[in-house]
Short mmCIF file of C-alpha atoms in Angstrom, two decimals:
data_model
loop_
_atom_site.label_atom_id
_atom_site.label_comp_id
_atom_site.label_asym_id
_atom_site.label_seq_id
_atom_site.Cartn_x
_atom_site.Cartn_y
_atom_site.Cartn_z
CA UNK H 11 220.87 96.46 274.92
CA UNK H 12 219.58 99.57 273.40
CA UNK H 13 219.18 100.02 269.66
CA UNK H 14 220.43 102.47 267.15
CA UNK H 15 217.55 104.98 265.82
CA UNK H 16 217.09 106.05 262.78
CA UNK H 17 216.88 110.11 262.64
CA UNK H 18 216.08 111.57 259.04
CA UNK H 19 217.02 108.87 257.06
CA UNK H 20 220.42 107.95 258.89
CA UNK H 21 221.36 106.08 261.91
CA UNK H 22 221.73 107.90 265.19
CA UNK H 23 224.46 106.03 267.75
CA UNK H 24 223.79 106.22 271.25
CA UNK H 25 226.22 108.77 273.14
CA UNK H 26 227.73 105.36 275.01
CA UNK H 27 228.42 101.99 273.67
CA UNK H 28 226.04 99.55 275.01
CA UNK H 29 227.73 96.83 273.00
CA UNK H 30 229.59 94.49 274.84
CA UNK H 31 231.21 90.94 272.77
CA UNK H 32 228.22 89.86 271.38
CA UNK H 33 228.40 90.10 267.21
CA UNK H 34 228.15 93.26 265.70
CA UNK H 35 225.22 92.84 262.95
CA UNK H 36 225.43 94.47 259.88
CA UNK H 37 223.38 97.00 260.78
CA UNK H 38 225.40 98.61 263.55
CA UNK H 39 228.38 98.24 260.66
CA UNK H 40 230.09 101.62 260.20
CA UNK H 41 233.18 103.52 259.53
CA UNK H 42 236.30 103.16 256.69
CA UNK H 43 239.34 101.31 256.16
CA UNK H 44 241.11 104.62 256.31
CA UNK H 45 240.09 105.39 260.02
CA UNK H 46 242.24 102.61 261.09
CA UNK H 47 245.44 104.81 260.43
CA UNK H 48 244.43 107.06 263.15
CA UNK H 49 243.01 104.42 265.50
CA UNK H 50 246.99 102.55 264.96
CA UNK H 51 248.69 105.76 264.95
CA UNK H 52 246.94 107.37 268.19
CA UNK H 53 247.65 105.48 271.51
CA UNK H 54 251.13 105.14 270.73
CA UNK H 55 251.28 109.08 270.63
CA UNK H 56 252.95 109.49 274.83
CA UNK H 57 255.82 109.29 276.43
CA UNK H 58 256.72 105.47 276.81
CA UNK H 59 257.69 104.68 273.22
CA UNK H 60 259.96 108.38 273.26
CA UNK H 61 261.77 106.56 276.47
CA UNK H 62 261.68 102.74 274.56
CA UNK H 63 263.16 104.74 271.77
CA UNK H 64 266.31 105.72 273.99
CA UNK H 65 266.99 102.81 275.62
CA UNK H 66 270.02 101.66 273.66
CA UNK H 67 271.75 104.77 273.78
CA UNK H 68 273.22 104.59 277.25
CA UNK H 69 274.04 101.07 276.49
CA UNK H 70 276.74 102.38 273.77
CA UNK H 71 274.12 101.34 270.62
CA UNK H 72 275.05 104.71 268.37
CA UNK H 73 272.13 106.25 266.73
CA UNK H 74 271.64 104.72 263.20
CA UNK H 75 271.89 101.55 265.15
CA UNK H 76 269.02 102.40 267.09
CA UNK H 77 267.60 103.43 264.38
CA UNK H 78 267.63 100.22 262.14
CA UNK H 79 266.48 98.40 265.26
CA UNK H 80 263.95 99.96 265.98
CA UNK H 81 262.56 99.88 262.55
CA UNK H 82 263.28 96.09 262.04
CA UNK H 83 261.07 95.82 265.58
CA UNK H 84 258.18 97.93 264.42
CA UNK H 85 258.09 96.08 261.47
CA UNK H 86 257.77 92.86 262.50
CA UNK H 87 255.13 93.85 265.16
CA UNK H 88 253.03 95.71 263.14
CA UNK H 89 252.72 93.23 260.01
CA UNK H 90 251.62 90.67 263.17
CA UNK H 91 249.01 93.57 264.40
CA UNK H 92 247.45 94.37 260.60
CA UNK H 93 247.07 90.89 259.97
CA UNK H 94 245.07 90.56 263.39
CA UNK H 95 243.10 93.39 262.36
CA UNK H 96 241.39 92.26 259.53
CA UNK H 97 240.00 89.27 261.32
CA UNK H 98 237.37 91.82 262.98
CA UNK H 99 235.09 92.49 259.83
CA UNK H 100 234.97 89.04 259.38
CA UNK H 101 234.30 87.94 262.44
CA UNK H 102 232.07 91.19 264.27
CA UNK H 103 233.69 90.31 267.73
CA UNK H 104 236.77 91.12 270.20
CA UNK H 105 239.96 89.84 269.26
CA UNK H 106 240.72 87.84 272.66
CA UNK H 107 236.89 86.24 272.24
CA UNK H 108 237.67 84.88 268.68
CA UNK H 109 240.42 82.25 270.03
CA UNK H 110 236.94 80.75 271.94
CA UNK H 111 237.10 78.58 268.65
CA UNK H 112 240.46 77.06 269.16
CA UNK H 113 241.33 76.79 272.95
CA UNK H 114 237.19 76.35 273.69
CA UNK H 115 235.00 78.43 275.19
CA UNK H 116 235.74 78.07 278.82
CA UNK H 117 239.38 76.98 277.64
CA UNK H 118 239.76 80.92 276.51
CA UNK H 119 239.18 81.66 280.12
CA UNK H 120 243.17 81.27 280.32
CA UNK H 121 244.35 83.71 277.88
CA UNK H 122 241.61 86.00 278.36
CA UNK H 123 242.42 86.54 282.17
CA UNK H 124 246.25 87.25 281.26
CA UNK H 125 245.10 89.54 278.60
CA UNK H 126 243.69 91.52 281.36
CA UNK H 127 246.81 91.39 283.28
CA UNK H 128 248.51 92.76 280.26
CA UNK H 129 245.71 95.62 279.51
CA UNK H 130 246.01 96.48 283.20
CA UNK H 131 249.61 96.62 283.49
CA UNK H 132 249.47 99.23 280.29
CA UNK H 133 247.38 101.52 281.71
CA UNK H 134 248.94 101.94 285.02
CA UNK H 135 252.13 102.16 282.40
CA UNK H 136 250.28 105.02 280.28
CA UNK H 137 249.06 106.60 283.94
CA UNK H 138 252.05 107.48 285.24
CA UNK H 139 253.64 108.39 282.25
CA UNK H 140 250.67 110.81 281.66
CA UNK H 141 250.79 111.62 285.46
CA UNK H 142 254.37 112.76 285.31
CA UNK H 143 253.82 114.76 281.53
CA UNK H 144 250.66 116.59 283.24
CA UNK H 145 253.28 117.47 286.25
CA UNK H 146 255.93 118.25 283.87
CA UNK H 147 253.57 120.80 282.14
CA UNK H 148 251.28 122.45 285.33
CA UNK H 149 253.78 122.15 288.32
CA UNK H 150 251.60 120.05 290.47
CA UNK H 151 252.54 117.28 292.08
CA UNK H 152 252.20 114.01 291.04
CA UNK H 153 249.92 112.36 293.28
CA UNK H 154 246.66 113.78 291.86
CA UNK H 155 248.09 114.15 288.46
CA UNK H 156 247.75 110.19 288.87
CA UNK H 157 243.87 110.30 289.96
CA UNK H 158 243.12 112.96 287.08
CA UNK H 159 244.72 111.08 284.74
CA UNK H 160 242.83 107.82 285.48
CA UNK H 161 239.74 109.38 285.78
CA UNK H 162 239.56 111.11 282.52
CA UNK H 163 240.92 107.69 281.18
CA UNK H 164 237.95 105.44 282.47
CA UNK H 165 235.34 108.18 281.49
CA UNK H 166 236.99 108.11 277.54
CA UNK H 167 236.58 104.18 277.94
CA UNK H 168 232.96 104.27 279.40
CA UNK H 169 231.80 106.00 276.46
CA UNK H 170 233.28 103.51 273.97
CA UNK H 171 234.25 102.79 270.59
CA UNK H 172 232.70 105.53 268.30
CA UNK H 173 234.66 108.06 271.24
CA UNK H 174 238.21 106.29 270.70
CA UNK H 175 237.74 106.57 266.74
CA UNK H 176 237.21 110.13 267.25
CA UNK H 177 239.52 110.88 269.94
CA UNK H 178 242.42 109.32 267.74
CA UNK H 179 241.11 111.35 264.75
CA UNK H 180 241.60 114.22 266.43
CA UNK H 181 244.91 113.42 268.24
CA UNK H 182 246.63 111.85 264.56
CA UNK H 183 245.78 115.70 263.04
CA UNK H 184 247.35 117.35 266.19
CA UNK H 185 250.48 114.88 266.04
CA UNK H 186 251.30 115.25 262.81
CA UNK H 187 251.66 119.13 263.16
CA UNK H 188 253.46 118.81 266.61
CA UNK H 189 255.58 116.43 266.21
CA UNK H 190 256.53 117.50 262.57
CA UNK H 191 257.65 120.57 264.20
CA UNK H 192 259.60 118.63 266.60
CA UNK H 193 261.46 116.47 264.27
CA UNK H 194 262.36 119.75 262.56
CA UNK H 195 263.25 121.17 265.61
CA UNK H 196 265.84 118.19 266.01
CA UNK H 197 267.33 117.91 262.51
CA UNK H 198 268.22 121.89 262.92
CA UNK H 199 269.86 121.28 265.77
CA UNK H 200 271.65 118.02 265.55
CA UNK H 201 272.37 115.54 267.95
CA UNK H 202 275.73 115.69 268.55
CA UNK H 203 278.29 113.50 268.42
CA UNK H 204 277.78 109.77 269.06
CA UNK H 205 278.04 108.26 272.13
CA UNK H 206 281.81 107.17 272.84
CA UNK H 207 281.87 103.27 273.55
CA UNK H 208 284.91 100.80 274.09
CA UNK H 209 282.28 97.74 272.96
CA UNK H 210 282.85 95.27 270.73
CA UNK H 211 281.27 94.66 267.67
CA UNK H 212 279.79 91.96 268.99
CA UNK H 213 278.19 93.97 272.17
CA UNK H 214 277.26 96.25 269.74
CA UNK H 215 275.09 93.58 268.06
CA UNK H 216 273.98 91.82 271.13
CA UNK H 217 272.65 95.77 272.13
CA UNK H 218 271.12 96.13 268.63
CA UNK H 219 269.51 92.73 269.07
CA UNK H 220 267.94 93.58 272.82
CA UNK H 221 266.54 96.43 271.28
CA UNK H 222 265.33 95.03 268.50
CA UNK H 223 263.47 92.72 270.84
CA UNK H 224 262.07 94.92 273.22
CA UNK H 225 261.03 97.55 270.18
CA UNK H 226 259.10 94.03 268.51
CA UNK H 227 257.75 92.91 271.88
CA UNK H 228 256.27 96.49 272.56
CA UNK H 229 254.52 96.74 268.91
CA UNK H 230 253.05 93.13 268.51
CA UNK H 231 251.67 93.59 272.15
CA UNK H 232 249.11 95.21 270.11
CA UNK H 233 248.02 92.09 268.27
CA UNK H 234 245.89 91.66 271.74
CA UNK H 235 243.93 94.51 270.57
CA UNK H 236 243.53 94.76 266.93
CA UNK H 237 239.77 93.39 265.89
CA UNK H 238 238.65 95.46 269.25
CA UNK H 239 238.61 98.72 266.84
CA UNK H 240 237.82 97.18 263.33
CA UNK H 241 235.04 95.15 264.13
CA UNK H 242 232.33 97.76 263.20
CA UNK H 243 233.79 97.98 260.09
CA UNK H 244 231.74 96.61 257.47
CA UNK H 245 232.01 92.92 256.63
CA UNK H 246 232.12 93.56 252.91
CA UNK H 247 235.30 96.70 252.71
CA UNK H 248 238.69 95.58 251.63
CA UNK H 249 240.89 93.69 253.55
CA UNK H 250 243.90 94.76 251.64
CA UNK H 251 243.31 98.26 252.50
CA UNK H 252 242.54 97.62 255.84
CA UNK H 253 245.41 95.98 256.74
CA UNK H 254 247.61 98.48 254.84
CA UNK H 255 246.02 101.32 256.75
CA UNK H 256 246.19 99.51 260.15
CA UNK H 257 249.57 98.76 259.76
CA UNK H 258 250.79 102.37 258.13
CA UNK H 259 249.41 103.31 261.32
CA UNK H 260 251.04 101.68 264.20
CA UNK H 261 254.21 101.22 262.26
CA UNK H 262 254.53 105.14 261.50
CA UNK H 263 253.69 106.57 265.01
CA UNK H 264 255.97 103.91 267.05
CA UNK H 265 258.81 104.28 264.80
CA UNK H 266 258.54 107.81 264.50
CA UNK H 267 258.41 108.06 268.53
CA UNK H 268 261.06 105.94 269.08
CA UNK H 269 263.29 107.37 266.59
CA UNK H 270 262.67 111.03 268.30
CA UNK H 271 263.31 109.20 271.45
CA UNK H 272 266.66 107.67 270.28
CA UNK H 273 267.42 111.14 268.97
CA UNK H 274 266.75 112.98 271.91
CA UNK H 275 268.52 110.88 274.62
CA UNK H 276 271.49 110.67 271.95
CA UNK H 277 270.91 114.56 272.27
CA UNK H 278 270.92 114.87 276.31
CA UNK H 279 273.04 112.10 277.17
CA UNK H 280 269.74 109.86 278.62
CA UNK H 281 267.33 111.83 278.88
CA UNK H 282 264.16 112.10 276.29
CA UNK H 283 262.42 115.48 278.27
CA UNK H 284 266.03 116.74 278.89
CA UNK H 285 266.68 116.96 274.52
CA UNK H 286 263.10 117.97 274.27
CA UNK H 287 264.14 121.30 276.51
CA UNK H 288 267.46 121.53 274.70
CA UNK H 289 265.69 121.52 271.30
CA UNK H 290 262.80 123.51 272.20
CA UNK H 291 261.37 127.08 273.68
CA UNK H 292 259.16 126.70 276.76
CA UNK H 293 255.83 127.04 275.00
CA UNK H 294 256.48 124.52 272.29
CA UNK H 295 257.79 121.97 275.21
CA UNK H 296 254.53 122.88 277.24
CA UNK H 297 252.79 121.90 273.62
CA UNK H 298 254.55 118.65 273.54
CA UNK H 299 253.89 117.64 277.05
CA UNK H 300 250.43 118.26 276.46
CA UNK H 301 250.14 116.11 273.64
CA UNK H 302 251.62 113.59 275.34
CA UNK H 303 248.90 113.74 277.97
CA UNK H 304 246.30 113.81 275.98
CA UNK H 305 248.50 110.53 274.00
CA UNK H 306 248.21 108.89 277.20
CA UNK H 307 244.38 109.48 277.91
CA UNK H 308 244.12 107.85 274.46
CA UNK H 309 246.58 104.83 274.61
CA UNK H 310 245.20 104.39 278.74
CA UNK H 311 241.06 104.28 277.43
CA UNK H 312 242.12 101.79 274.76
CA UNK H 313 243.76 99.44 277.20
CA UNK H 314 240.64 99.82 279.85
CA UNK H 315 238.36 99.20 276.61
CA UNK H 316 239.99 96.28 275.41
CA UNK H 317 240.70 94.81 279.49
CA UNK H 318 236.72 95.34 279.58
CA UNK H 319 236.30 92.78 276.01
CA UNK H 320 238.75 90.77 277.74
CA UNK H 321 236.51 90.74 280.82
CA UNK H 322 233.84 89.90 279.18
CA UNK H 323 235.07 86.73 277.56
CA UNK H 324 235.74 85.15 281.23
CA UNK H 325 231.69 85.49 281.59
CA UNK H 326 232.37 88.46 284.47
CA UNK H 327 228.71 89.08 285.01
CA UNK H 328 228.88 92.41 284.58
CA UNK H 329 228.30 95.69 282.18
CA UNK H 330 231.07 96.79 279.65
CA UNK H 331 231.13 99.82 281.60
CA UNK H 332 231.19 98.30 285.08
CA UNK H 333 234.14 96.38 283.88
CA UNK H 334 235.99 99.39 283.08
CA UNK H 335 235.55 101.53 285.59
CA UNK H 336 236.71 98.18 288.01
CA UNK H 337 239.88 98.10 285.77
CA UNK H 338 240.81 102.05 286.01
CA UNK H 339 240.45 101.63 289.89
CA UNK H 340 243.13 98.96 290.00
CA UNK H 341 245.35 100.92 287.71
CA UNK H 342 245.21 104.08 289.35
CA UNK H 343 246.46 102.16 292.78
CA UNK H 344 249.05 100.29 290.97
CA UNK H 345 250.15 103.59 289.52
CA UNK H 346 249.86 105.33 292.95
CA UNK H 347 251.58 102.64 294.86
CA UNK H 348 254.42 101.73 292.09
CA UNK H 349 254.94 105.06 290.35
CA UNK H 350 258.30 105.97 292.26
CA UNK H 351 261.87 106.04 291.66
CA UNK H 352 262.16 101.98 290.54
CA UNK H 353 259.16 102.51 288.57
CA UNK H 354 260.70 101.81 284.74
CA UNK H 355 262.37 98.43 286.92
CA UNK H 356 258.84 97.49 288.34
CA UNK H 357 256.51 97.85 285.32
CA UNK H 358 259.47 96.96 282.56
CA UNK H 359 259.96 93.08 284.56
CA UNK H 360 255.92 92.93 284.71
CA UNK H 361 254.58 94.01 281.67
CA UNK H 362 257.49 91.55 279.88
CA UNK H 363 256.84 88.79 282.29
CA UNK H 364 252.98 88.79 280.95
CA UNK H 365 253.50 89.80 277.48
CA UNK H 366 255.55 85.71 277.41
CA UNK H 367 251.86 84.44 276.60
CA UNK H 368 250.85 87.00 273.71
CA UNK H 369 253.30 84.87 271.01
CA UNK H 370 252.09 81.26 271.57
CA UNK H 371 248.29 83.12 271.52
CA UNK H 372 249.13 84.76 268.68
CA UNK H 373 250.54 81.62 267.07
CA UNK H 374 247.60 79.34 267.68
CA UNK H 375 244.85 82.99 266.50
CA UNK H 376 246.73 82.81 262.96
CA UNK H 377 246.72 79.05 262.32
CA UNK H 378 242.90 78.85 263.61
CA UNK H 379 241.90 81.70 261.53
CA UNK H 380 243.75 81.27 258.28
CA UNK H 381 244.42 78.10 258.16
CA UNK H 382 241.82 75.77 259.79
CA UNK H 383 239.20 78.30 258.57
CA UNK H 384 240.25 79.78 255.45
CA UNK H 385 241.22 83.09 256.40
CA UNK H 386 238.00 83.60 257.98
CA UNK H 387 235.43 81.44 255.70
CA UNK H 388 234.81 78.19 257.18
CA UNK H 389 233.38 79.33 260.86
CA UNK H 390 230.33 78.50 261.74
CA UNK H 391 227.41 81.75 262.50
CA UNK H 392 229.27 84.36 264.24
CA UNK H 393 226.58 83.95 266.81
CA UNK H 394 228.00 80.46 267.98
CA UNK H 395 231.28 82.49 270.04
CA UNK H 396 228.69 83.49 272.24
CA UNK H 397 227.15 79.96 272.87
CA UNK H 398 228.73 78.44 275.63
CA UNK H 399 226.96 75.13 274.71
CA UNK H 400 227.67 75.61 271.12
CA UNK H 401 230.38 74.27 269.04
CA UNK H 402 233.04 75.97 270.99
CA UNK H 403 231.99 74.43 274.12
CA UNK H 404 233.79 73.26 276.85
CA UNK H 405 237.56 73.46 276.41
CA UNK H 406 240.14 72.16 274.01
CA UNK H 407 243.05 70.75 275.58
CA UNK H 408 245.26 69.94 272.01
CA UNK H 409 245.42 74.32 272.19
CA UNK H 410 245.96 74.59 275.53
CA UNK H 411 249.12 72.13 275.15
CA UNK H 412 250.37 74.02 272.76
CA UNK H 413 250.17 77.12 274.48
CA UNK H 414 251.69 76.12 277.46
CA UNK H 415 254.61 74.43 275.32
CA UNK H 416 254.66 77.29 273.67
CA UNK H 417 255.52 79.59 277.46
CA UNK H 418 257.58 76.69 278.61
CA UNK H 419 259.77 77.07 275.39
CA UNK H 420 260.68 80.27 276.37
CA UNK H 421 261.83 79.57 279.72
CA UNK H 422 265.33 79.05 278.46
CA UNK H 423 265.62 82.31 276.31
CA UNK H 424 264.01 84.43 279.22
CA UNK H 425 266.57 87.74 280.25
CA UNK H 426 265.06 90.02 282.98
CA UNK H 427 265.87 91.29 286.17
CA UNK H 428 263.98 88.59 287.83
CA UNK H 429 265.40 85.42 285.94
CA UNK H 430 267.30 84.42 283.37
CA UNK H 431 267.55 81.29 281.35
CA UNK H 432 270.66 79.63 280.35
CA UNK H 433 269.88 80.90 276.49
CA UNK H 434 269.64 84.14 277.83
CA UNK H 435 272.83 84.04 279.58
CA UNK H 436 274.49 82.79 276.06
CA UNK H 437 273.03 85.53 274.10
CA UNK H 438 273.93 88.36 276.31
CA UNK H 439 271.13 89.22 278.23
CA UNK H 440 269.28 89.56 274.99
CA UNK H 441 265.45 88.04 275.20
CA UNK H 442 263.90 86.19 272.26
CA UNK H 443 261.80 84.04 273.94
CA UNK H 444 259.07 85.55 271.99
CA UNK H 445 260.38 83.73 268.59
CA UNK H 446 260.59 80.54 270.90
CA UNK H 447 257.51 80.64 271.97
CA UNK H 448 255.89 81.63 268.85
CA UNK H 449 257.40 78.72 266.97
CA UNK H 450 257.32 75.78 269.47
CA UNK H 451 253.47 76.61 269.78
CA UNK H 452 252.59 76.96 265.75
CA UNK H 453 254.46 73.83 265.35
CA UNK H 454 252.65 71.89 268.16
CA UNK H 455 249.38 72.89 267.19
CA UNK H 456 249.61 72.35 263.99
CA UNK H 457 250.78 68.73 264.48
CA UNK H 458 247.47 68.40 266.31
CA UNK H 459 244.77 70.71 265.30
CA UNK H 460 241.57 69.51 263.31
CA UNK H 461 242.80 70.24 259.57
CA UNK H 462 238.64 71.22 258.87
CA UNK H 463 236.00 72.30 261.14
CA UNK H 464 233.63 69.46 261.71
CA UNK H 465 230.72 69.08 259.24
CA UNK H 466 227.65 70.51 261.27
CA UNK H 467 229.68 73.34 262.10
CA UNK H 468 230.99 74.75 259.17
CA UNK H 469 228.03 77.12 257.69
CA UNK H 470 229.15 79.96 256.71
CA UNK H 471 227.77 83.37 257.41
CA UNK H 472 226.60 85.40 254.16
CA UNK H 473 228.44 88.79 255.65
CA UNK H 474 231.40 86.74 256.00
CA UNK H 475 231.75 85.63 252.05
CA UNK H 476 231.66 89.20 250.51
CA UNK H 477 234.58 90.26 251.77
#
């Protein structure tokens, strides 16, 4: 792995990351608590969240109702994401490789391998999203929109960590401007009346509740990711401020998508890009679309990034870069071969049929961080995630049971196109497996985790006691 240099008294990065999950040492430590606004706020900056953001509106939900739902989902998703992100100063490693300490090392193998489902299914998401925007805005076809969008995608990704902090820099400034504009652009105009329904009151909750649940389910997806991008942060900054920033981040940028979405589909009777042209002269819309593709470069290199850490953790004997390039490849194809009209169907049953494992995981990554080790304080050297004969050897089955408990919970509660459980029949088609999930695992792994790490394990690393 190739070093750092110093240049005139300060450290010179290499142009590409050459780390890969090993620890991050103090002296590769760099950046502030602040960047993590941007690094939140960036890859949710493209089209998907403007759609998610719409999708009660032909179901009868009236605006402020998508509104408060969509807030109430962001919320929740991105308090789950902060608090994940300020394990990575801690810790100096990817978030998917730190739950090597509860499920085992090789036991990790399992939700490591559907995180890279997930990160896949994402970027093929973001691809043709950013595929159709680049159409949208040059007139080409789709086709090699896909392949251009990929590419530049995987090259963002092989350069790595210090590219992404920039990138969403850069983006977050644009955004702001743009999409300040836009929401301007909207209030002027108004969104007419709201959409005439004979529901219910109680449809109208069960359709508040659905997309509540898909809004939370898109947002604490991101828990996945969160150390990935703080873990060069130094071990001795603020955790308060970090996880205000991190979450001011995500939390702003989805609910401000979503609520432009919800706006502009309330606007053009379903359609997002249809209220965008209503509200909008051709070269601000040609703006907008390129933002989004530029959103969806961003939110697509984080994914193949993050798949690559997740790579990494199953012991794929390969280079970080290697890794992603492999993961763009299958993308693009998926993108290319499932892009077409029952694309939203396709991608919307797949990417919730994976996402069923990221509660449970997340359940069992909060109770082994801040509760069997203090928020962070009673692991052993940060060294010992990388030891497969270490302390975390082998595999922990008491986890494992609770994860799968955890999935098999949520059987019952489960509403898609592909199946739905008796729960999910009762509620209305609304999904909130995740809460099952989540709860059945805490509890069961709690009942049967280690209360403290064993004796000759629990040294703790100097970095890790000044934060």
């Amino acid at each position: 792995m190739k070093k750092d240099r110093a240049v005139s008294g300060r450290t010179e990065r290499p142009l590409t990351e050459h780390h890969g999950i090993d620890w991050v040492d103090d002296s590769r430590r760099h950046g502030r608590e602040r960047d993590q606004f941007s690094m939140r706020f960036a890859p949710v900056v493209y089209l998907a969240p403007v759609v998610l953001g719409g999708a009660g509106v032909p179901l009868g939900l009236s605006l402020v109702g998508s509104v408060t739902a969509i807030a109430v989902g962001n919320l929740l998703g991105s308090l789950a994401t902060a608090a994940c992100a300020v394990m990575g100063p801690r810790l100096g490693i990817p978030q998917v490789t730190m739950t090597r300490s509860a499920f085992g090392y090789r036991g990790n193998y399992v939700p490591a391998f559907l995180g890279i489902l997930l990160f896949i299914g994402y970027f093929s998401l973001g691809t043709v999203l950013g595929a159709r925007s680049l159409a949208n805005l040059t007139g080409l076809p789709y086709t090699p929109m896909v392949v251009v969008v990929a590419g530049l995608s995987v090259l963002i990704a092989v350069f790595g960590y210090d590219t992404l902090q920039a990138m969403g820099q850069w983006l977050t400034r644009v955004s702001l401007v743009v999409f300040g504009i836009v929401s301007v652009a909207v209030v002027v105009h108004g969104t007419g009346p709201a959409p005439t329904t004979s529901a219910s009151s109680g449809h109208s909750v069960t359709t508040w509740l659905l997309v509540c649940s898909v809004v939370f389910s898109y947002t604490v997806s991101w828990t996945i990711y969160a150390s990935d991008y703080s873990r060069y942060l130094p071990a001795n900054g603020r955790a308060r401020s970090m996880f205000f920033w991190a979450f001011g981040g995500l939390f702003s940028s989805a609910t401000w998508m979503m609520v432009l979405g919800a706006a502009l589909t309330t606007l053009a009777g379903g359609d997002p890009l249809a209220g965008l042209g209503v509200v909008l002269p051709a070269p601000l819309l040609k703006l907008v679309l390129a933002v989004f593709v530029v959103g969806a470069l961003s939110h697509n290199a984080v994914n193949l990034y993050s798949g690559a850490m997740a790579g990494l953790t199953c012991d794929l004997p390969l280079r970080r870069t290697t890794v992603v390039v492999l993961g763009g490849a299958v993308g693009c194809v998926l993108s290319l071969l499932l892009g077409g009209g029952n694309f939203q169907s396709h991608f919307n049953t797949f990417l919730l049929m994976v996402s069923y494992f990221v509660m449970p995981w997340l359940a069992i990554l909060l109770i082994d961080f801040y509760r069997t080790h203090q928020g962070g304080r009673g692991y052993p050297q940060p060294t010992a995630f990388q030891d497969r004969t270490g302390p975390y050897r082998g595999t922990r089955p008491r986890a494992l049971l609770a994860f799968f408990l955890g999935i098999g919970a949520s059987v019952p509660f489960m509403a898609t196109d592909v199946y739905t459980g008796p729960i999910g029949h009762l509620l209305g088609g609304v999904d909130v497996s995740y809460a099952a999930s989540f709860v059945v695992a805490a509890l069961v792994h709690e009942l049967l985790r280690t209360p403290h790490p064993a004796p000759e394990t629990a040294t703790v690393d100097s970095a890790l006691t000044r934060l």
